[in-house]
mmCIF file with all atom_site columns, C-alpha atoms in Angstrom:
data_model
loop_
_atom_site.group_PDB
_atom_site.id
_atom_site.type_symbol
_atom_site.label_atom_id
_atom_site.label_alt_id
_atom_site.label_comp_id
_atom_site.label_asym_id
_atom_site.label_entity_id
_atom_site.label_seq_id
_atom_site.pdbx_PDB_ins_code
_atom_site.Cartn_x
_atom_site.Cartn_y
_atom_site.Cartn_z
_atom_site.occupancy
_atom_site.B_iso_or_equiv
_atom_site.pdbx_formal_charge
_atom_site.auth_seq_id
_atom_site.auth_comp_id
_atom_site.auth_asym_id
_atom_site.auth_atom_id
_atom_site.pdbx_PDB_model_num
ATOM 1   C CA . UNK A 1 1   ? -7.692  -4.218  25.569  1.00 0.00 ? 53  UNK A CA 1
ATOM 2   C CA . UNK A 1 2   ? -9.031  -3.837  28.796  1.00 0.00 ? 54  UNK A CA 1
ATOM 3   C CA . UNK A 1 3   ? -6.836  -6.520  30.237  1.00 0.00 ? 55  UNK A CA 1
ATOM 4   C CA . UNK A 1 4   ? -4.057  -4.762  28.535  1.00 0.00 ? 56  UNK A CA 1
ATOM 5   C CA . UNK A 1 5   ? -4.353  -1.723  27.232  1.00 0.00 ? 57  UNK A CA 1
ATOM 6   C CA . UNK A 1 6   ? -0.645  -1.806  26.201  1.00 0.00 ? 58  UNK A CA 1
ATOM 7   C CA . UNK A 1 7   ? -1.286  -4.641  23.614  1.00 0.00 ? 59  UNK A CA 1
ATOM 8   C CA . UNK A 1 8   ? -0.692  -2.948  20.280  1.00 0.00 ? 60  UNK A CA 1
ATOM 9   C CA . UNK A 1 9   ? -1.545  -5.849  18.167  1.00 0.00 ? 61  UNK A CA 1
ATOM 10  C CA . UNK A 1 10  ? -5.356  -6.104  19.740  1.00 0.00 ? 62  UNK A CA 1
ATOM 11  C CA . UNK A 1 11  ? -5.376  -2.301  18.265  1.00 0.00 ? 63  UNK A CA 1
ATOM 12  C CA . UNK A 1 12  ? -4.534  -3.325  15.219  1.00 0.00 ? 64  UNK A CA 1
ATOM 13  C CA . UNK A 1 13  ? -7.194  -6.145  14.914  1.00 0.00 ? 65  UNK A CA 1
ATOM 14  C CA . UNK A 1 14  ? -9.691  -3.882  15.925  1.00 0.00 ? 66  UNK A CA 1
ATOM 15  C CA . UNK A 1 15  ? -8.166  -1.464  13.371  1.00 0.00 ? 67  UNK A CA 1
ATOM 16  C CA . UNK A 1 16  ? -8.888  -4.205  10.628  1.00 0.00 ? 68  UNK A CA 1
ATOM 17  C CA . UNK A 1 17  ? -12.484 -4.733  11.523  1.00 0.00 ? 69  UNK A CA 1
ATOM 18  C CA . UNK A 1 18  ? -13.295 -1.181  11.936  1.00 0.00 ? 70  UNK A CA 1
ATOM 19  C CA . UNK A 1 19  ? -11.525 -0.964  8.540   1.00 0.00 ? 71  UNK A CA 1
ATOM 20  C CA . UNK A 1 20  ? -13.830 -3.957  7.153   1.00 0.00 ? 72  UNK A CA 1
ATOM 21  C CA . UNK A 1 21  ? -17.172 -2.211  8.764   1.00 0.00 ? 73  UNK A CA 1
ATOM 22  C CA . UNK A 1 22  ? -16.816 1.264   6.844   1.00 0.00 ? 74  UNK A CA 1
ATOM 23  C CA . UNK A 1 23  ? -15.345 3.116   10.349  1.00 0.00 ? 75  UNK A CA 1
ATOM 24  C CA . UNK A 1 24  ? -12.343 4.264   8.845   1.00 0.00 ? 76  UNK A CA 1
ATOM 25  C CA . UNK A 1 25  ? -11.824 7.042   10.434  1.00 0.00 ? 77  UNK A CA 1
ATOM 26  C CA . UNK A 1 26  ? -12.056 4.773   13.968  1.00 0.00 ? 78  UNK A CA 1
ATOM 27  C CA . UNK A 1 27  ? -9.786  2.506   12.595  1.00 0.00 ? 79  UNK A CA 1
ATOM 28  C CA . UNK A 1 28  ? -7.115  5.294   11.485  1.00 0.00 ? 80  UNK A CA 1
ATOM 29  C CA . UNK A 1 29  ? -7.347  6.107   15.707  1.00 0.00 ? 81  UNK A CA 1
ATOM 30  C CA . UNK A 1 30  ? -6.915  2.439   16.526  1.00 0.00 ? 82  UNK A CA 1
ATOM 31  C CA . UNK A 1 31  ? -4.256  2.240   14.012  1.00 0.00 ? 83  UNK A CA 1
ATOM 32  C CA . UNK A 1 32  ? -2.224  5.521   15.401  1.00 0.00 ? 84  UNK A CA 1
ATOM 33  C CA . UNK A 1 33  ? -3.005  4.278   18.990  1.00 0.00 ? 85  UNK A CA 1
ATOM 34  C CA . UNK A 1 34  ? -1.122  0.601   17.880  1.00 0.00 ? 86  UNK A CA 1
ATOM 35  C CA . UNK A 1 35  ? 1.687   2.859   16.982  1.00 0.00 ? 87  UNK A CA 1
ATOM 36  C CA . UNK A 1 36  ? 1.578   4.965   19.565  1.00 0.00 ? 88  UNK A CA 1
ATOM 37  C CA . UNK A 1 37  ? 2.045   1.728   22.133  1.00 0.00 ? 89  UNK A CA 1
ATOM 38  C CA . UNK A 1 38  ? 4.707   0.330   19.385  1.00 0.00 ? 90  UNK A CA 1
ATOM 39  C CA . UNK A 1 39  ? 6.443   2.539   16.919  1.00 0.00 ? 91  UNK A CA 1
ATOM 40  C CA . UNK A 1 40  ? 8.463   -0.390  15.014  1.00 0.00 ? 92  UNK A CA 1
ATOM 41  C CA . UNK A 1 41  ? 4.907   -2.282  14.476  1.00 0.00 ? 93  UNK A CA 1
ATOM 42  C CA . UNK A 1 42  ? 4.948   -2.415  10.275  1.00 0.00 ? 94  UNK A CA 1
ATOM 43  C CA . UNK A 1 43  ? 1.880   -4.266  10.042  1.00 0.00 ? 95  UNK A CA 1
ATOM 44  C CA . UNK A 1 44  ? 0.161   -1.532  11.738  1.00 0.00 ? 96  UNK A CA 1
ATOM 45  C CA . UNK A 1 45  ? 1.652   1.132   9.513   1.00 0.00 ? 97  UNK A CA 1
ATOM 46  C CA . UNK A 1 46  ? 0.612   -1.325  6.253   1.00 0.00 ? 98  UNK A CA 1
ATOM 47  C CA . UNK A 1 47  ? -2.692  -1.362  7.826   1.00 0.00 ? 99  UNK A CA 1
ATOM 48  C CA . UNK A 1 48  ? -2.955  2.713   8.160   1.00 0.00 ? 100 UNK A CA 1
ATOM 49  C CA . UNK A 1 49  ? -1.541  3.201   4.723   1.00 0.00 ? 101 UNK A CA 1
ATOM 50  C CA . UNK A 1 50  ? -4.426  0.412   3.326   1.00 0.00 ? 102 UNK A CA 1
ATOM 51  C CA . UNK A 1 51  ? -6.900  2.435   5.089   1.00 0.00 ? 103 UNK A CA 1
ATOM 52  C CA . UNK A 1 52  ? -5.427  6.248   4.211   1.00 0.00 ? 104 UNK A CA 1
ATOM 53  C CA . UNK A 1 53  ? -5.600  4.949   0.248   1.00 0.00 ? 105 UNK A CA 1
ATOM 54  C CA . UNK A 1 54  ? -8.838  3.868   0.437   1.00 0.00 ? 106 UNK A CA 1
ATOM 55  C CA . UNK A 1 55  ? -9.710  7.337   1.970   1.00 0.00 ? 107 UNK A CA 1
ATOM 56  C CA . UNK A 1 56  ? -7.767  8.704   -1.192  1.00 0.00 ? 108 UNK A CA 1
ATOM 57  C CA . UNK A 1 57  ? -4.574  9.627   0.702   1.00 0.00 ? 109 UNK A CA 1
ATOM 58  C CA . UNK A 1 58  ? -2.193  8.207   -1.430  1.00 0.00 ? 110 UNK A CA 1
ATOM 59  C CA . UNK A 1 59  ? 1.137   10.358  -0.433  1.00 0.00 ? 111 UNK A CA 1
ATOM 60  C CA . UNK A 1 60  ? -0.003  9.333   3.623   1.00 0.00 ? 112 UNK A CA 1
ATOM 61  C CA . UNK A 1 61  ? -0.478  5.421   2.349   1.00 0.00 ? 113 UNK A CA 1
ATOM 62  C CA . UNK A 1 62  ? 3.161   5.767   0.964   1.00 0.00 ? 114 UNK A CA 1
ATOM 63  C CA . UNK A 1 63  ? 4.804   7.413   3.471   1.00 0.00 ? 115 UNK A CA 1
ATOM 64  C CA . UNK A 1 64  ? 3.193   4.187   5.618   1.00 0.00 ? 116 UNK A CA 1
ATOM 65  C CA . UNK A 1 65  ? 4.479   1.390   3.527   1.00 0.00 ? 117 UNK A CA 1
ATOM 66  C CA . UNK A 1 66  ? 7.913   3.412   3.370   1.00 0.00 ? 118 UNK A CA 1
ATOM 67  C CA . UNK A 1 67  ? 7.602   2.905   7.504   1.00 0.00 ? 119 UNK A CA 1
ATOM 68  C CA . UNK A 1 68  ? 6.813   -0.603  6.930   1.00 0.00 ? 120 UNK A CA 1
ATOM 69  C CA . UNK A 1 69  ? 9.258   -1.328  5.109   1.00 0.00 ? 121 UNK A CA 1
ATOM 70  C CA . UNK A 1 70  ? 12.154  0.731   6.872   1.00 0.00 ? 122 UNK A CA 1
ATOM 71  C CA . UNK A 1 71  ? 11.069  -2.002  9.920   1.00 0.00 ? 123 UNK A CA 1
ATOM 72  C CA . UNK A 1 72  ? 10.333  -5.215  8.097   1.00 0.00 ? 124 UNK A CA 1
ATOM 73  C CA . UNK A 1 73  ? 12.262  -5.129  4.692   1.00 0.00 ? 125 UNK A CA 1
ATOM 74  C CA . UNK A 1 74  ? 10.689  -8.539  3.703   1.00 0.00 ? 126 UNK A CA 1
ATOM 75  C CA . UNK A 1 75  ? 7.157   -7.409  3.957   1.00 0.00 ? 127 UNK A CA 1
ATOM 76  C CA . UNK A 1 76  ? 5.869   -8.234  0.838   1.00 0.00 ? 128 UNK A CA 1
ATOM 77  C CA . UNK A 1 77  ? 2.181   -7.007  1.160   1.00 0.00 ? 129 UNK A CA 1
ATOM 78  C CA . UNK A 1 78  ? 3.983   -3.060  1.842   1.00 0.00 ? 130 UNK A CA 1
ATOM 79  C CA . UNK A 1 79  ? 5.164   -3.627  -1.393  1.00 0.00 ? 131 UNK A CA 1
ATOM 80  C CA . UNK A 1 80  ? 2.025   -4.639  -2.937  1.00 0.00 ? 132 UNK A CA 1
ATOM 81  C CA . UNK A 1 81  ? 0.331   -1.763  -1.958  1.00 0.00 ? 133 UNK A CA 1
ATOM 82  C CA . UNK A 1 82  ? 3.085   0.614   -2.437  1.00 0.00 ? 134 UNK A CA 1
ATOM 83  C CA . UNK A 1 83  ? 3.019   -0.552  -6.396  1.00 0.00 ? 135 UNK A CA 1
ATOM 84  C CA . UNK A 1 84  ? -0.735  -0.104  -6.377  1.00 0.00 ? 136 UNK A CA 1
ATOM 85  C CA . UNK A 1 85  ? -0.456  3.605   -5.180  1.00 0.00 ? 137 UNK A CA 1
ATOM 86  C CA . UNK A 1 86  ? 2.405   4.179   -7.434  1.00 0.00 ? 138 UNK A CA 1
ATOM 87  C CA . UNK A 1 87  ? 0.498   2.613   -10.463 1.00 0.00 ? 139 UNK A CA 1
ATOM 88  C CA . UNK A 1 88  ? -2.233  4.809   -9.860  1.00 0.00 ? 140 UNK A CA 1
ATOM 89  C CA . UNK A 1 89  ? -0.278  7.800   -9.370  1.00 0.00 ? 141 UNK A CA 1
ATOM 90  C CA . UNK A 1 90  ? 1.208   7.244   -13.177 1.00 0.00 ? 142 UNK A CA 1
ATOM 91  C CA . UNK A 1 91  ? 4.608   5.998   -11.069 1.00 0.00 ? 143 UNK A CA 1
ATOM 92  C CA . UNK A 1 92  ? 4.464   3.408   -13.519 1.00 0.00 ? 144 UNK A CA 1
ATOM 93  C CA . UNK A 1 93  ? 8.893   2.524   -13.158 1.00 0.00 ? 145 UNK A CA 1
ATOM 94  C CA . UNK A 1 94  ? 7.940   2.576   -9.063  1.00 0.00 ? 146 UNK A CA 1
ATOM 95  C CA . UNK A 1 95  ? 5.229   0.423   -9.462  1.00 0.00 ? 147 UNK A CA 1
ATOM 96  C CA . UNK A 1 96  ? 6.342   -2.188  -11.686 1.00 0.00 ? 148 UNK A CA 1
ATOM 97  C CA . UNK A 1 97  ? 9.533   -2.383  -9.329  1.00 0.00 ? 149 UNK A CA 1
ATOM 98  C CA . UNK A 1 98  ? 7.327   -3.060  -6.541  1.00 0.00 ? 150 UNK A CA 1
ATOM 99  C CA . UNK A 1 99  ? 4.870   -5.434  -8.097  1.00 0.00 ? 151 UNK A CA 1
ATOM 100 C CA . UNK A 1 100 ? 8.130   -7.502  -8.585  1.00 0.00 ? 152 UNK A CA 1
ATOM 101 C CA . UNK A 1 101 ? 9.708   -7.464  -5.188  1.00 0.00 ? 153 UNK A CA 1
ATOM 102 C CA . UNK A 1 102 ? 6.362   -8.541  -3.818  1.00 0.00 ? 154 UNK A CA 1
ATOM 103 C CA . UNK A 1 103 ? 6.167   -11.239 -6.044  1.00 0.00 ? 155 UNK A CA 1
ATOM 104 C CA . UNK A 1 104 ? 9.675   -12.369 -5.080  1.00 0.00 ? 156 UNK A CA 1
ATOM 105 C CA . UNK A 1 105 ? 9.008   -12.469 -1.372  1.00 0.00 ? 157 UNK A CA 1
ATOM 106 C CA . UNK A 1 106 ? 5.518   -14.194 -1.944  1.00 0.00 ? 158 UNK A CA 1
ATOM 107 C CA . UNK A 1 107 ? 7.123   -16.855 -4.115  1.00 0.00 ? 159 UNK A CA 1
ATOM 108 C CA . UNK A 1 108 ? 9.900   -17.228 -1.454  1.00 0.00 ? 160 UNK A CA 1
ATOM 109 C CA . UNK A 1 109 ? 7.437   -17.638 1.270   1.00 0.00 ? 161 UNK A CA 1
ATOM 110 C CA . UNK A 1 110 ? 5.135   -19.973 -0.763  1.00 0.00 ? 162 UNK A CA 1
ATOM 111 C CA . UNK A 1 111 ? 1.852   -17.574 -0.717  1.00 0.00 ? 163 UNK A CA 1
ATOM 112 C CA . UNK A 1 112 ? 1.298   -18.325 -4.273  1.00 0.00 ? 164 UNK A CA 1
ATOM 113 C CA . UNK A 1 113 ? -2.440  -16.107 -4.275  1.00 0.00 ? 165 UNK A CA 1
ATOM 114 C CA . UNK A 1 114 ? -0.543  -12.792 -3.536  1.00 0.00 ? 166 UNK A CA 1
ATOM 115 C CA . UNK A 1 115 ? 2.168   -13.977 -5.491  1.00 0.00 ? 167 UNK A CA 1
ATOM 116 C CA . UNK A 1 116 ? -0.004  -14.386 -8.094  1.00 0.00 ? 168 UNK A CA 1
ATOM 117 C CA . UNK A 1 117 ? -2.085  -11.066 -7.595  1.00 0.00 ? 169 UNK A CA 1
ATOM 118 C CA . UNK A 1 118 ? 1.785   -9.505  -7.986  1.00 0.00 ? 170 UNK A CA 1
ATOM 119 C CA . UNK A 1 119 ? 2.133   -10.625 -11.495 1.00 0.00 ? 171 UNK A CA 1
ATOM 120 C CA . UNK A 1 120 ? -0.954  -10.012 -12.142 1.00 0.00 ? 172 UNK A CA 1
ATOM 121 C CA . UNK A 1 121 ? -0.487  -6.133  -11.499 1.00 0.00 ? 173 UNK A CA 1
ATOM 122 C CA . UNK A 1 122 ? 2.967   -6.235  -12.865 1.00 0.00 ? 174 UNK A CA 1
ATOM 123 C CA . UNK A 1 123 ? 1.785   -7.710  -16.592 1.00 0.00 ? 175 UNK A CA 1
ATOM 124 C CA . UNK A 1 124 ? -0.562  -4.847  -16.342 1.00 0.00 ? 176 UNK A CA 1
ATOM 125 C CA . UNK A 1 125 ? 1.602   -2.000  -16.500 1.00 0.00 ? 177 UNK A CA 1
ATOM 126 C CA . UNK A 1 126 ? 4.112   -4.235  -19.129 1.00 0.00 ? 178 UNK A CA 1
#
C-alpha cells in the first residue's frame, strides 16, 4: 500500500486478515477505504457485509450484499450470505431463494464445497 496507496484490492486483503485476527472494527476502515478508492469493488462490499454480520449488523450486511450484487450479479458467495442473514432474520421465503441462486452459480462454476454448503442451508429451512 505504500507503493500504491490507490490499490483497493491490497485494502481488501488486509481487510480479510484484520477480519480473521478479531480487528473488526480496523477491517470495517480498510474495507470503506477499498471502497472509497473503488466504489464498483463487490468483493469488498461482500467482505464489509461478512464483517458488519458478525458484529450483529444484519440490515448493514444486507444492504452490502445488495451492493454486491447490483455490481457482480453472478456473485454467488453475496448470495450465500444474504440467505444466511435472511434465515436468521425469520426471512425464511428470502433466504431459501438465496440459498438456491448460490447453489446455482456454485454448481455452474464447479465449486462444489460452497455449492454444497448452499444446499445444505437450503434443506434446512425446507
Amino acid at each position: 500500500m505504500r507503493i500504491n496507496p490507490n490499490f483497493a484490492a491490497a485494502y481488501t486483503h488486509r481487510g480479510n486478515a484484520r477480519d480473521d485476527l478479531g480487528d473488526s472494527q480496523g477491517a470495517l476502515a480498510d474495507y470503506d477505504r477499498a471502497l472509497q478508492i473503488n466504489p464498483n469493488f463487490a468483493n469488498a462490499y461482500l467482505n464489509r457485509g461478512v464483517t458488519r454480520f458478525r458484529l450483529g449488523d444484519n440490515q448493514g450486511a444486507v444492504t452490502d450484499y445488495n451492493a454486491a450484487l447490483r455490481i457482480e450479479p453472478n456473485l454467488a458467495g453475496a448470495y450465500l450470505s444474504r440467505g444466511i442473514v435472511r434465515a436468521e432474520g425469520g426471512d425464511k421465503p428470502g433466504a431459501m431463494l438465496d440459498f438456491q441462486k448460490a447453489a446455482d452459480l456454485f454448481q455452474q462454476q464447479g465449486d462444489k464445497d460452497n455449492y454444497q454448503k448452499a444446499i445444505n442451508n437450503l434443506r434446512k429451512l425446507q
